[in-house]
């Protein structure tokens, strides 16, 4: 087996998105990961139905083997009922990884933690949406995925320590704490001066306009404002006192973007983005899921992985990063479909 | 002993994603050098468009505002700052020699920068096969969009995430000022640590390409595999009701409540309205609650409107009902939960002062990282690099300093 993590044996008993995503990353980069669903056969992928080859299961578990590893594992991604101390007693050199919502001690120990709760508790949610309306949680399971990523990072660090000391480890990751660590650092600002910034007052020179069939996001630094106005025939804005200075402009972005909107409603979004980028104005199209598969950029990069499972073609996202010497493992048809 | 003690990292980075990667490595004990330009200041040291008092301790920019900005100071703990003009041959020579003595080079600028500088992996690895170089441009190093500039919000749009989030009928939503950056920082740290694991066994470094948009798309993998558009519906989900944020006393205060099952709803209904609500057929099943979701939300909002969000969340959780106050930054700064986890470390910054600093979420018995020093002042590490790392003779140091290659104050107007 090739890959940076070749030779590493992992037992994934987690039954959670966070744990199984961590196991997926370990799989991608060469570890031999065993999906051990002994205690939760109906929850191969947490939150899923347990259906074989569901999108969630494919994403998290493709490439994992099924069952219990035949040799002592280097890493155990613990299930909810697992006792890491007992596991380490059995395997003194193992890294026992415990991922929970709010930890297993402290004032929120045992709190139930679906995504909306994690994002509310972490400071992530109060930054999203329109002031005056309910804050929005970020669709998907981003706090859980982030917790899986955090576990992967700590495993890599702990493997270095284990190589030096010979000792196993108990790794603890909270999804709520992870999500807090990934928020814009308004907490330090609050500590610095007591201010409380949230959605609607983030002071960024950005906005969105609807082009032909798709939204485009623009970020207009001061030194590109004149170029944008001229390119859109909005030269009058350069003399408009509302837009004369960066700080006045910030207070009138809505009015400015309304003017931009009127000029670009019929524009092709990709062509508009390319034109803006050509002027060094930061912009991007808001791709829908279905549109990403047709992205010329992703196609040119060979991003998508395609394989046949059960007679059907499956399209999978590419690896999170590309390692020159030890590339991520390519998924195989059938034999590697763990779940 | 920290797990990355003895590892030296050079960062050609700016803003958040790259510095966060270096911060994670520094957390684990790496000696990290943040390379800065004397003429193009890191945007996180100050908002060049609109310097704002709220970014500084005590609302005071002080004499060195670039050393007091919360953004830079949040992501650059455990590092040293080397401010060097890479267009100055002596300055470039300093960086080139520093990289030669280092293990990792991180770059989060657009593709091509390292090659133009002659600091690309192909060039450096000829003499330094153990070097790990990571480039982390938004769209990767190839493809028609690879030259596009990007920031967190535009990357979130490009990744397909923003189109999944929004009020019904509204535009795509970016989450926070820049949610994609920390995903990029985590991915970069994960990649570097993976490469170090490989190097420990083989002695070989490698080049890593992290297209940040692609890396973040892992977070919506199932949706990408399904290939079907998600129509934004606020906080509502097809398989859970209630699932929303509800008002609480005070200005813009909210509590998130979810009922992942009929049983959870019955427990919540009993608390809100007793047996009468438990028996209400409009809400008896998930299908019924989805069909009457507006009425359900209104009923719950009327109930939460007069209740303290923190106390109510704790009371609901005690009954097995998922809930949390929608926490604000000040809430988190005094959070018993985060303080109990050891999330904050008090650090002394010579210019910004003594403050608690938010940390990282990694907990281990044998490889526990830490925040040990506050973010560096601008150019704080210049002389340390010349004398202690490169061990240059005094006459060469004098020549480098006299050439203007290094700085400890940004050029005028920046």
XYZ file of C-alpha atoms in Angstrom:
753
model
C 0.000 0.000 0.000
C 1.317 3.403 -0.935
C 0.577 6.671 0.761
C 2.043 8.793 3.491
C 0.260 6.779 6.159
C 1.020 3.324 4.776
C 1.269 0.786 7.549
C -0.999 2.644 9.936
C -3.917 0.520 11.129
C -7.082 2.255 12.290
C -10.257 0.885 13.847
C -13.200 3.179 13.209
C -15.895 2.494 15.781
C -17.124 6.073 15.928
C -20.490 5.875 14.220
C -20.465 9.652 13.831
C -19.863 11.992 10.941
C -16.901 13.543 12.743
C -15.272 10.221 13.543
C -15.921 8.678 10.177
C -14.681 11.784 8.369
C -11.466 11.536 10.345
C -11.283 7.894 9.297
C -11.900 8.887 5.705
C -8.946 11.294 5.750
C -6.751 8.572 7.215
C -7.960 6.235 4.471
C -7.324 8.790 1.733
C -3.710 9.196 2.722
C -2.823 5.549 2.997
C -3.901 4.113 6.344
C -5.677 0.775 6.548
C -8.953 1.721 8.170
C -11.408 -0.879 9.440
C -14.995 0.192 9.802
C -16.132 -1.674 12.873
C -19.879 -1.357 13.154
C -20.223 -4.106 15.723
C -22.091 -1.914 18.155
C -24.104 0.150 15.708
C -24.796 -1.804 12.517
C -27.659 0.477 11.524
C -25.576 3.615 11.772
C -22.699 2.973 9.422
C -22.787 6.633 8.641
C -24.132 8.751 11.433
C -27.251 10.570 10.499
C -27.722 8.318 7.518
C -30.164 5.513 7.078
C -27.588 2.808 7.047
C -28.426 2.151 3.409
C -25.491 0.697 1.593
C -23.928 3.205 -0.773
C -25.913 6.231 0.416
C -24.116 9.463 -0.511
C -23.120 10.035 3.116
C -21.793 6.513 3.456
C -19.921 6.708 0.172
C -18.301 9.955 1.158
C -17.237 8.839 4.596
C -16.525 5.156 4.242
C -15.445 4.265 0.734
C -12.062 2.588 0.863
C -12.426 1.364 4.443
C -12.414 -2.332 5.182
C -15.203 -3.850 7.220
C -14.827 -5.582 10.528
C -12.191 -5.723 13.215
C -8.537 -5.348 12.238
C -6.548 -8.596 12.526
C -3.660 -6.812 14.257
C -3.616 -4.365 17.162
C -4.643 -0.972 15.784
C -2.514 2.147 15.998
C -5.611 4.334 16.260
C -9.106 3.661 17.535
C -11.832 6.147 16.686
C -14.003 5.470 19.694
C -17.710 4.815 19.691
C -20.055 6.457 22.198
C -19.854 3.580 24.646
C -16.121 2.999 24.420
C -13.885 3.584 27.414
C -10.546 4.915 26.146
C -8.776 3.855 29.340
C -9.873 0.262 28.823
C -8.834 0.359 25.185
C -5.405 1.660 26.123
C -5.075 -0.973 28.804
C -5.644 -3.567 26.096
C -3.413 -1.806 23.557
C -0.872 0.352 25.431
C 0.410 2.069 22.313
C -2.947 2.903 20.798
C -4.188 6.421 20.163
C -7.764 6.393 21.465
C -9.740 9.223 19.877
C -12.873 10.487 21.563
C -14.949 13.026 19.630
C -18.022 14.475 21.305
C -20.244 17.510 20.996
C -19.424 19.243 24.268
C -16.923 16.970 25.995
C -17.429 14.383 28.665
C -16.904 16.695 31.593
C -17.605 20.353 32.272
C -20.831 22.341 32.395
C -22.162 21.100 29.064
C -21.073 17.480 29.287
C -23.554 15.239 27.577
C -25.444 18.033 25.851
C -27.203 16.894 22.716
C -25.451 18.359 19.772
C -27.057 18.410 16.348
C -25.398 20.859 13.974
C -27.667 23.785 14.721
C -26.832 23.478 18.409
C -23.089 23.237 17.735
C -23.148 26.258 15.483
C -25.306 28.253 17.893
C -23.042 27.431 20.821
C -19.816 28.238 18.996
C -20.448 31.816 17.878
C -20.677 30.673 14.271
C -24.407 31.222 13.879
C -24.735 34.765 15.193
C -22.570 35.939 12.287
C -24.854 34.590 9.580
C -27.866 36.184 7.937
C -29.567 39.548 8.134
C -29.697 41.629 11.286
C -33.253 41.671 12.591
C -34.046 38.233 11.270
C -33.216 34.913 12.844
C -29.514 34.013 12.527
C -28.829 31.205 10.088
C -26.926 28.065 10.706
C -24.618 26.946 7.921
C -26.209 24.140 5.990
C -24.538 20.787 6.233
C -22.542 19.378 9.095
C -19.598 21.710 9.091
C -18.905 21.638 12.817
C -18.843 17.858 12.688
C -16.551 17.769 9.659
C -14.274 20.291 11.316
C -14.120 18.118 14.422
C -13.068 15.194 12.243
C -10.368 17.341 10.703
C -9.210 18.410 14.160
C -8.991 14.793 15.255
C -6.891 13.975 12.195
C -4.486 16.824 12.991
C -4.080 15.699 16.599
C -3.540 12.087 15.515
C -0.682 13.215 13.281
C 0.881 15.168 16.141
C 0.384 12.311 18.589
C 1.986 9.798 16.223
C 5.160 11.896 16.347
C 5.057 11.907 20.132
C 4.381 8.179 20.219
C 7.332 7.480 17.955
C 9.551 9.282 20.442
C 8.076 8.025 23.714
C 6.444 4.727 22.859
C 3.347 5.841 24.757
C -0.217 5.688 23.582
C -2.585 8.611 23.901
C -6.135 9.646 24.591
C -7.193 12.367 22.212
C -10.282 14.412 22.971
C -11.967 16.671 20.474
C -15.150 18.672 21.090
C -17.113 19.695 18.027
C -18.411 22.809 19.818
C -14.936 23.946 20.807
C -13.652 23.184 17.303
C -16.385 25.298 15.778
C -15.536 28.126 18.179
C -11.902 27.957 17.131
C -12.921 28.303 13.489
C -15.039 31.418 13.938
C -13.804 34.800 12.850
C -11.812 36.024 15.856
C -14.463 38.364 17.237
C -13.954 36.753 20.641
C -10.495 38.302 20.894
C -11.968 41.598 19.764
C -14.583 41.351 22.520
C -11.787 40.675 25.005
C -9.790 43.609 23.631
C -12.496 46.216 23.934
C -15.869 44.748 24.863
C -17.442 45.186 21.453
C -19.907 42.690 20.078
C -19.812 42.277 16.311
C -22.270 40.057 14.581
C -24.130 39.726 11.310
C -24.888 43.027 9.665
C -21.956 44.953 11.091
C -19.001 43.040 9.736
C -17.674 45.955 7.796
C -16.603 44.124 4.654
C -16.634 45.711 1.182
C -18.591 42.889 -0.399
C -21.961 42.306 -1.991
C -23.886 40.090 -4.352
C -25.610 40.705 -7.653
C -27.836 38.424 -9.683
C -26.525 37.866 -13.183
C -28.209 35.679 -15.769
C -29.309 32.719 -13.713
C -26.651 32.929 -11.050
C -25.468 35.143 -8.230
C -22.018 36.686 -8.247
C -20.176 37.876 -5.144
C -17.861 40.890 -5.441
C -15.295 42.137 -2.978
C -14.350 45.679 -3.921
C -11.236 47.034 -2.275
C -10.911 50.811 -2.372
C -8.179 50.738 -4.960
C -10.469 48.889 -7.394
C -13.643 50.899 -6.844
C -13.007 53.386 -9.656
C -12.134 50.619 -12.098
C -15.366 48.817 -11.310
C -17.447 51.967 -11.746
C -15.840 52.792 -15.074
C -16.196 49.275 -16.417
C -19.919 49.296 -15.680
C -20.565 52.821 -16.894
C -21.186 54.005 -13.363
C -18.810 56.947 -13.573
C -21.339 59.130 -11.762
C -20.691 57.099 -8.629
C -17.174 58.494 -8.489
C -18.596 61.942 -7.803
C -21.409 60.742 -5.568
C -20.709 61.785 -1.947
C -22.222 58.532 -0.706
C -19.406 56.627 -2.357
C -16.620 59.179 -2.157
C -14.648 57.601 0.684
C -14.229 54.063 1.911
C -16.065 54.735 5.147
C -19.039 56.463 3.486
C -19.148 53.762 0.850
C -19.329 51.118 3.545
C -22.520 52.734 4.823
C -24.072 52.772 1.360
C -23.060 49.465 -0.152
C -26.683 48.469 -0.557
C -27.360 51.517 -2.728
C -24.220 50.960 -4.724
C -24.888 47.298 -5.345
C -28.403 48.173 -6.483
C -26.816 50.283 -9.210
C -24.452 47.467 -10.117
C -27.364 45.056 -10.192
C -29.173 47.125 -12.773
C -26.149 46.924 -15.068
C -25.425 43.231 -14.842
C -28.783 41.440 -14.686
C -28.323 40.087 -18.215
C -24.628 39.350 -17.950
C -23.301 35.830 -18.179
C -22.024 35.141 -14.657
C -18.844 33.360 -15.701
C -17.937 36.038 -18.218
C -18.649 38.768 -15.663
C -16.451 37.072 -13.069
C -13.645 36.651 -15.601
C -13.897 40.305 -16.574
C -13.780 41.413 -12.947
C -10.847 39.170 -12.173
C -9.103 40.632 -15.200
C -9.402 43.996 -13.474
C -8.085 42.551 -10.210
C -11.485 42.745 -8.594
C -12.175 39.717 -6.440
C -15.324 37.950 -7.557
C -16.864 34.506 -7.787
C -20.005 32.888 -9.044
C -22.279 31.245 -6.463
C -22.315 27.777 -7.878
C -25.203 25.494 -7.174
C -24.398 21.886 -6.416
C -25.690 20.744 -9.792
C -23.562 23.334 -11.587
C -20.296 22.331 -9.996
C -20.207 19.093 -11.954
C -20.117 21.217 -15.133
C -17.377 23.538 -13.910
C -14.744 23.822 -16.624
C -12.180 24.686 -14.003
C -12.780 21.583 -11.893
C -12.912 19.437 -15.006
C -9.590 20.809 -16.220
C -8.080 19.957 -12.865
C -9.376 16.396 -12.976
C -11.135 17.036 -9.719
C -13.985 14.572 -9.920
C -13.444 10.880 -9.332
C -15.754 8.592 -11.246
C -16.301 4.913 -10.596
C -18.973 2.309 -11.093
C -20.744 0.797 -8.125
C -23.573 -1.666 -8.551
C -23.684 -0.887 -12.241
C -24.139 2.816 -11.661
C -21.629 5.578 -12.157
C -20.817 7.452 -8.988
C -19.162 10.869 -9.011
C -17.064 11.664 -5.960
C -15.251 14.817 -4.861
C -11.473 14.795 -5.124
C -9.090 14.756 -2.163
C -8.803 17.759 0.152
C -5.191 18.362 -0.864
C -2.741 16.981 -3.387
C 0.524 15.571 -2.123
C 3.238 15.395 -4.752
C 5.126 12.364 -3.509
C 2.398 10.459 -1.689
C -0.863 11.185 -3.485
C -4.232 10.323 -2.026
C -5.526 6.860 -2.707
C -7.884 6.607 -5.655
C -11.118 4.788 -4.767
C -11.623 1.458 -6.470
C -14.756 -0.032 -7.904
C -16.673 -2.491 -5.742
C -13.903 -4.133 -3.771
C -13.134 -1.011 -1.805
C -16.728 -0.030 -1.215
C -16.719 -0.700 2.453
C -20.266 -0.004 3.323
C 8.410 18.005 24.867
C 6.105 19.378 22.193
C 5.651 17.161 19.139
C 7.041 19.631 16.617
C 9.977 20.915 18.620
C 12.942 21.176 16.282
C 10.748 21.829 13.252
C 11.230 25.238 11.647
C 8.508 26.821 9.511
C 8.663 29.782 7.156
C 5.367 31.426 6.252
C 4.896 33.524 3.162
C 1.316 34.114 4.156
C -1.262 36.789 4.763
C -4.716 37.191 6.290
C -6.142 34.027 7.865
C -5.813 30.622 6.173
C -2.029 30.510 5.812
C -1.305 32.051 9.209
C -3.755 29.661 10.840
C -1.834 26.724 9.402
C 1.387 28.164 10.831
C -0.364 28.813 14.117
C -1.339 25.148 14.424
C 2.246 24.077 13.762
C 3.440 26.624 16.294
C 0.890 25.276 18.791
C 2.716 21.970 18.557
C 6.103 23.545 19.117
C 7.397 24.442 15.665
C 9.499 27.579 15.401
C 7.491 29.660 12.944
C 8.616 32.747 11.061
C 5.949 34.935 9.531
C 7.539 36.753 6.600
C 6.048 40.189 6.013
C 6.525 42.877 3.427
C 7.575 46.401 4.343
C 5.457 47.793 1.525
C 2.388 45.537 1.403
C 1.226 45.110 4.956
C -0.667 41.967 5.895
C -4.334 43.012 5.693
C -4.923 41.418 9.068
C -2.546 43.862 10.707
C -4.943 46.647 9.739
C -7.897 47.245 7.518
C -6.307 49.402 4.882
C -9.690 50.519 3.551
C -11.156 51.595 6.829
C -9.039 51.437 9.981
C -11.589 50.950 12.683
C -11.145 51.646 16.422
C -13.076 48.526 17.328
C -10.184 46.400 16.141
C -7.803 47.603 18.873
C -7.469 47.065 22.622
C -9.453 49.707 24.471
C -10.522 51.121 21.080
C -7.111 52.770 20.851
C -4.875 52.234 17.803
C -1.871 53.555 19.727
C 1.425 54.442 18.119
C 1.797 51.061 16.428
C -1.714 50.107 15.302
C -0.334 47.306 13.142
C 0.817 45.591 16.343
C -2.537 45.995 18.079
C -5.057 44.609 15.626
C -7.122 41.695 16.950
C -7.170 39.875 13.632
C -3.415 39.536 13.236
C -2.899 38.992 16.942
C -5.399 36.136 16.994
C -3.682 34.000 14.359
C 0.001 34.596 14.903
C 0.685 33.509 18.451
C 3.846 31.461 18.950
C 5.547 33.078 15.942
C 8.253 35.531 15.053
C 7.917 38.273 12.452
C 10.544 38.899 9.817
C 9.808 42.016 7.760
C 11.917 41.849 4.650
C 11.945 43.333 1.177
C 12.223 40.357 -1.159
C 13.127 42.663 -4.051
C 16.245 43.713 -2.201
C 18.980 41.136 -2.998
C 20.238 41.141 0.557
C 16.721 40.741 1.861
C 16.024 37.884 -0.495
C 19.264 36.241 0.543
C 18.138 36.317 4.167
C 14.897 34.524 3.329
C 16.600 32.082 1.000
C 19.045 31.078 3.715
C 16.288 30.893 6.313
C 14.324 28.512 4.119
C 17.443 26.400 3.614
C 17.547 25.917 7.391
C 13.836 25.171 7.639
C 11.588 22.162 7.297
C 8.383 23.694 5.969
C 7.515 26.585 3.668
C 3.879 27.748 3.587
C 2.584 30.065 0.882
C -1.006 31.265 0.558
C -0.529 33.786 -2.226
C -1.657 33.298 -5.788
C 0.013 30.646 -7.975
C 3.358 31.557 -9.460
C 4.738 33.645 -6.617
C 7.165 31.019 -5.372
C 8.434 30.324 -8.875
C 8.966 34.015 -9.556
C 10.942 34.259 -6.347
C 12.918 31.099 -7.037
C 11.486 29.603 -3.862
C 9.457 26.874 -5.527
C 9.807 23.294 -4.386
C 11.455 22.084 -7.574
C 14.268 24.584 -7.129
C 14.680 24.355 -3.376
C 14.478 20.588 -3.123
C 17.606 20.118 -5.248
C 19.702 21.101 -2.260
C 17.097 20.390 0.400
C 15.266 17.135 -0.340
C 13.664 17.097 3.083
C 11.847 20.385 2.560
C 8.045 20.403 2.592
C 6.452 23.197 0.552
C 2.734 23.823 0.597
C 0.992 26.226 -1.727
C -2.612 26.993 -0.921
C -4.184 29.130 -3.627
C -7.970 29.344 -3.677
C -8.495 27.490 -6.929
C -5.356 25.360 -7.108
C -2.284 25.687 -9.256
C -3.861 24.758 -12.582
C -7.088 25.239 -14.474
C -8.732 28.278 -16.019
C -9.584 29.908 -12.677
C -6.245 29.257 -11.015
C -5.133 32.856 -11.402
C -8.284 34.256 -9.822
C -7.918 36.141 -6.583
C -10.196 35.070 -3.781
C -11.245 35.678 -0.221
C -13.331 33.607 2.148
C -16.725 34.806 0.908
C -15.946 34.274 -2.758
C -14.452 30.859 -2.053
C -17.620 29.857 -0.225
C -19.612 30.884 -3.286
C -17.314 28.964 -5.617
C -17.446 25.844 -3.453
C -21.215 25.563 -3.748
C -21.798 26.193 -0.064
C -23.372 29.642 -0.168
C -26.111 28.525 -2.535
C -27.193 26.016 0.110
C -27.708 28.676 2.764
C -30.225 31.502 2.842
C -33.666 32.728 3.771
C -36.433 31.335 1.563
C -36.254 33.056 -1.816
C -33.230 35.089 -0.788
C -29.727 35.299 -2.194
C -26.931 32.881 -1.314
C -25.456 33.561 2.093
C -21.876 33.763 3.152
C -21.302 32.507 6.646
C -19.504 34.916 8.880
C -16.952 37.218 7.333
C -14.880 34.330 6.089
C -15.633 30.765 7.083
C -13.526 29.135 4.388
C -10.205 30.341 5.716
C -10.089 28.223 8.846
C -11.030 25.173 6.801
C -8.035 25.990 4.626
C -5.858 26.461 7.683
C -6.903 23.098 9.091
C -6.408 21.371 5.740
C -2.953 22.874 5.345
C -1.892 21.830 8.830
C -3.235 18.331 8.223
C -1.330 18.096 4.943
C 1.941 19.306 6.436
C 1.704 16.948 9.393
C 0.985 14.095 6.983
C 4.053 15.003 4.953
C 6.161 15.195 8.113
C 4.973 11.709 9.069
C 6.160 10.470 5.689
C 9.437 12.375 5.960
C 10.163 10.884 9.359
C 10.292 7.468 7.688
C 11.923 8.343 4.384
C 13.795 11.598 4.849
C 11.959 13.014 1.868
C 9.948 16.191 1.816
C 7.454 16.992 -0.882
C 5.322 19.589 -2.580
C 1.689 19.924 -1.525
C -1.034 21.701 -3.438
C -4.067 22.771 -1.461
C -6.808 24.306 -3.582
C -8.775 25.793 -0.727
C -12.096 25.637 -2.549
C -11.608 21.950 -3.301
C -10.500 21.261 0.249
C -13.634 22.865 1.654
C -15.869 20.906 -0.699
C -15.100 17.873 1.446
C -17.502 19.385 3.967
C -20.404 18.950 1.542
C -19.272 15.639 0.079
C -22.616 13.838 0.378
C -24.429 16.699 -1.310
C -21.873 16.707 -4.118
C -22.253 12.971 -4.587
C -26.054 13.272 -4.651
C -25.641 16.052 -7.200
C -28.942 17.698 -6.415
C -29.480 21.325 -5.541
C -30.414 22.270 -2.019
C -33.119 24.921 -1.927
C -32.357 27.225 1.014
C -35.094 27.318 3.604
C -33.610 29.290 6.471
C -32.915 26.968 9.363
C -35.542 24.434 8.385
C -34.608 20.868 7.522
C -36.744 18.263 5.769
C -36.194 15.671 8.469
C -36.470 17.707 11.662
C -39.083 20.067 13.076
C -38.822 22.242 14.996
C -35.338 23.259 13.881
C -34.798 26.985 14.144
C -33.601 29.959 16.155
C -36.196 31.665 18.339
C -36.188 35.089 19.974
C -35.187 35.714 23.537
C -35.383 38.887 25.663
C -33.039 41.702 24.690
C -31.812 42.966 21.365
C -30.938 40.295 18.806
C -30.862 37.459 21.324
C -31.813 33.990 20.173
C -32.004 30.370 21.202
C -31.633 27.438 18.819
C -33.962 24.499 19.429
C -34.258 21.257 17.521
C -36.389 18.141 17.900
C -34.686 15.302 16.056
C -37.505 12.842 16.748
C -41.168 12.650 17.647
C -40.145 11.673 21.164
C -38.044 14.829 21.505
C -40.946 16.881 20.257
C -43.314 15.331 22.781
C -40.925 16.210 25.595
C -40.693 19.767 24.310
C -44.447 20.027 23.771
C -45.115 18.912 27.305
C -42.822 21.655 28.642
C -44.304 24.349 26.424
C -47.991 23.569 26.566
C -48.649 20.490 28.659
C -50.899 17.662 27.572
C -52.965 19.925 25.375
C -50.030 20.607 23.085
C -48.867 17.002 23.258
C -52.250 15.993 21.894
C -52.324 18.696 19.187
C -52.685 16.787 15.932
C -51.089 19.599 13.942
C -47.751 18.650 15.463
C -48.120 14.964 16.272
C -45.805 13.653 13.561
C -42.857 15.016 11.609
C -45.050 15.203 8.531
C -47.673 17.166 10.433
C -45.099 19.492 11.969
C -43.544 20.172 8.561
C -47.002 20.910 7.151
C -47.656 23.363 9.998
C -44.135 24.649 10.469
C -45.028 28.337 10.454
C -47.551 27.795 13.237
C -45.043 25.628 15.088
C -42.326 28.289 14.876
C -44.742 30.998 15.986
C -45.876 28.962 18.954
C -42.329 28.293 20.104
C -41.252 31.890 19.513
C -44.106 33.144 21.678
C -42.889 30.830 24.404
C -39.173 31.687 24.190
C -39.656 35.432 23.824
C -39.778 36.034 27.576
C -37.187 33.480 28.684
C -33.481 33.790 29.275
C -31.787 31.929 26.435
C -28.961 30.442 28.501
C -31.174 29.191 31.313
C -33.737 27.856 28.896
C -31.120 25.998 26.855
C -29.762 24.339 29.986
C -33.271 23.395 31.118
C -34.145 21.894 27.738
C -30.879 19.984 27.506
C -31.588 18.560 30.962
C -34.761 17.122 29.458
C -32.859 15.663 26.494
C -33.970 18.335 24.039
C -31.194 19.785 21.837
C -30.913 23.520 22.435
C -28.322 26.235 22.826
C -28.254 29.958 23.245
C -27.051 31.536 20.015
C -23.816 32.679 21.581
C -22.229 36.043 20.849
C -18.540 36.869 21.014
C -18.856 38.380 24.521
C -20.800 35.285 25.606
C -17.940 33.098 24.446
C -15.295 35.262 26.076
C -16.858 34.463 29.465
C -18.075 30.961 28.616
C -17.717 28.528 31.525
C -17.640 25.728 29.009
C -14.720 27.121 26.969
C -12.788 28.235 30.046
C -13.309 24.772 31.491
C -11.822 23.249 28.349
C -8.716 25.393 28.715
C -9.574 27.205 25.492
C -8.137 30.524 26.666
C -4.547 31.392 27.516
C -3.459 34.689 29.011
C -0.624 36.175 26.981
C 1.388 39.372 27.338
C 1.877 41.420 24.203
C 4.356 44.267 24.569
C 2.199 46.641 22.563
C -1.333 45.239 22.780
C -1.205 44.330 26.480
C -2.191 41.330 28.583
C -5.285 39.464 27.410
C -6.894 36.068 27.241
C -6.403 34.563 23.793
C -8.720 31.970 22.234
C -6.923 28.735 21.479
C -7.211 25.571 19.442
C -9.388 22.521 20.083
C -6.748 19.795 20.220
C -6.485 17.804 23.472
C -3.921 15.110 24.077
C -2.044 13.450 26.930
C 1.281 13.007 25.137
C 1.238 15.724 22.468
C -0.604 18.646 24.007
C 0.125 21.936 22.256
C -0.122 25.366 23.791
C -0.097 29.117 23.222
C 3.198 30.308 24.680
C 3.800 33.761 23.269
C 1.602 36.520 21.901
C 1.712 37.504 18.247
C 4.965 39.184 17.248
C 5.357 42.874 16.725
C 6.075 43.967 13.181
C 9.674 42.971 12.479
C 10.199 41.767 16.058
C 12.220 38.801 14.850
C 14.475 40.566 12.355
C 17.623 40.577 14.399
C 16.886 37.181 15.912
C 16.936 35.701 12.425
C 20.185 37.396 11.478
C 22.042 36.654 14.698
C 20.571 33.509 16.203
C 19.243 31.536 13.258
C 21.596 32.492 10.427
C 24.445 33.393 12.788
C 25.733 36.021 10.363
C 28.889 37.986 11.088
C 28.437 41.512 12.375
C 29.703 43.184 9.229
C 27.165 41.349 7.102
C 24.390 42.186 9.525
C 25.385 45.816 9.349
C 25.317 45.710 5.545
C 21.872 44.106 5.492
C 20.449 46.642 7.931
C 22.067 49.532 6.072
C 20.560 48.363 2.783
C 17.039 48.892 4.061
C 16.164 45.271 3.394
C 14.506 44.864 6.774
C 11.957 47.065 8.515
C 10.079 47.314 11.769
C 7.638 50.011 10.685
C 5.431 49.803 7.570
C 6.267 52.126 4.724
C 4.438 55.478 4.922
C 0.833 55.397 3.769
C 0.284 51.712 4.418
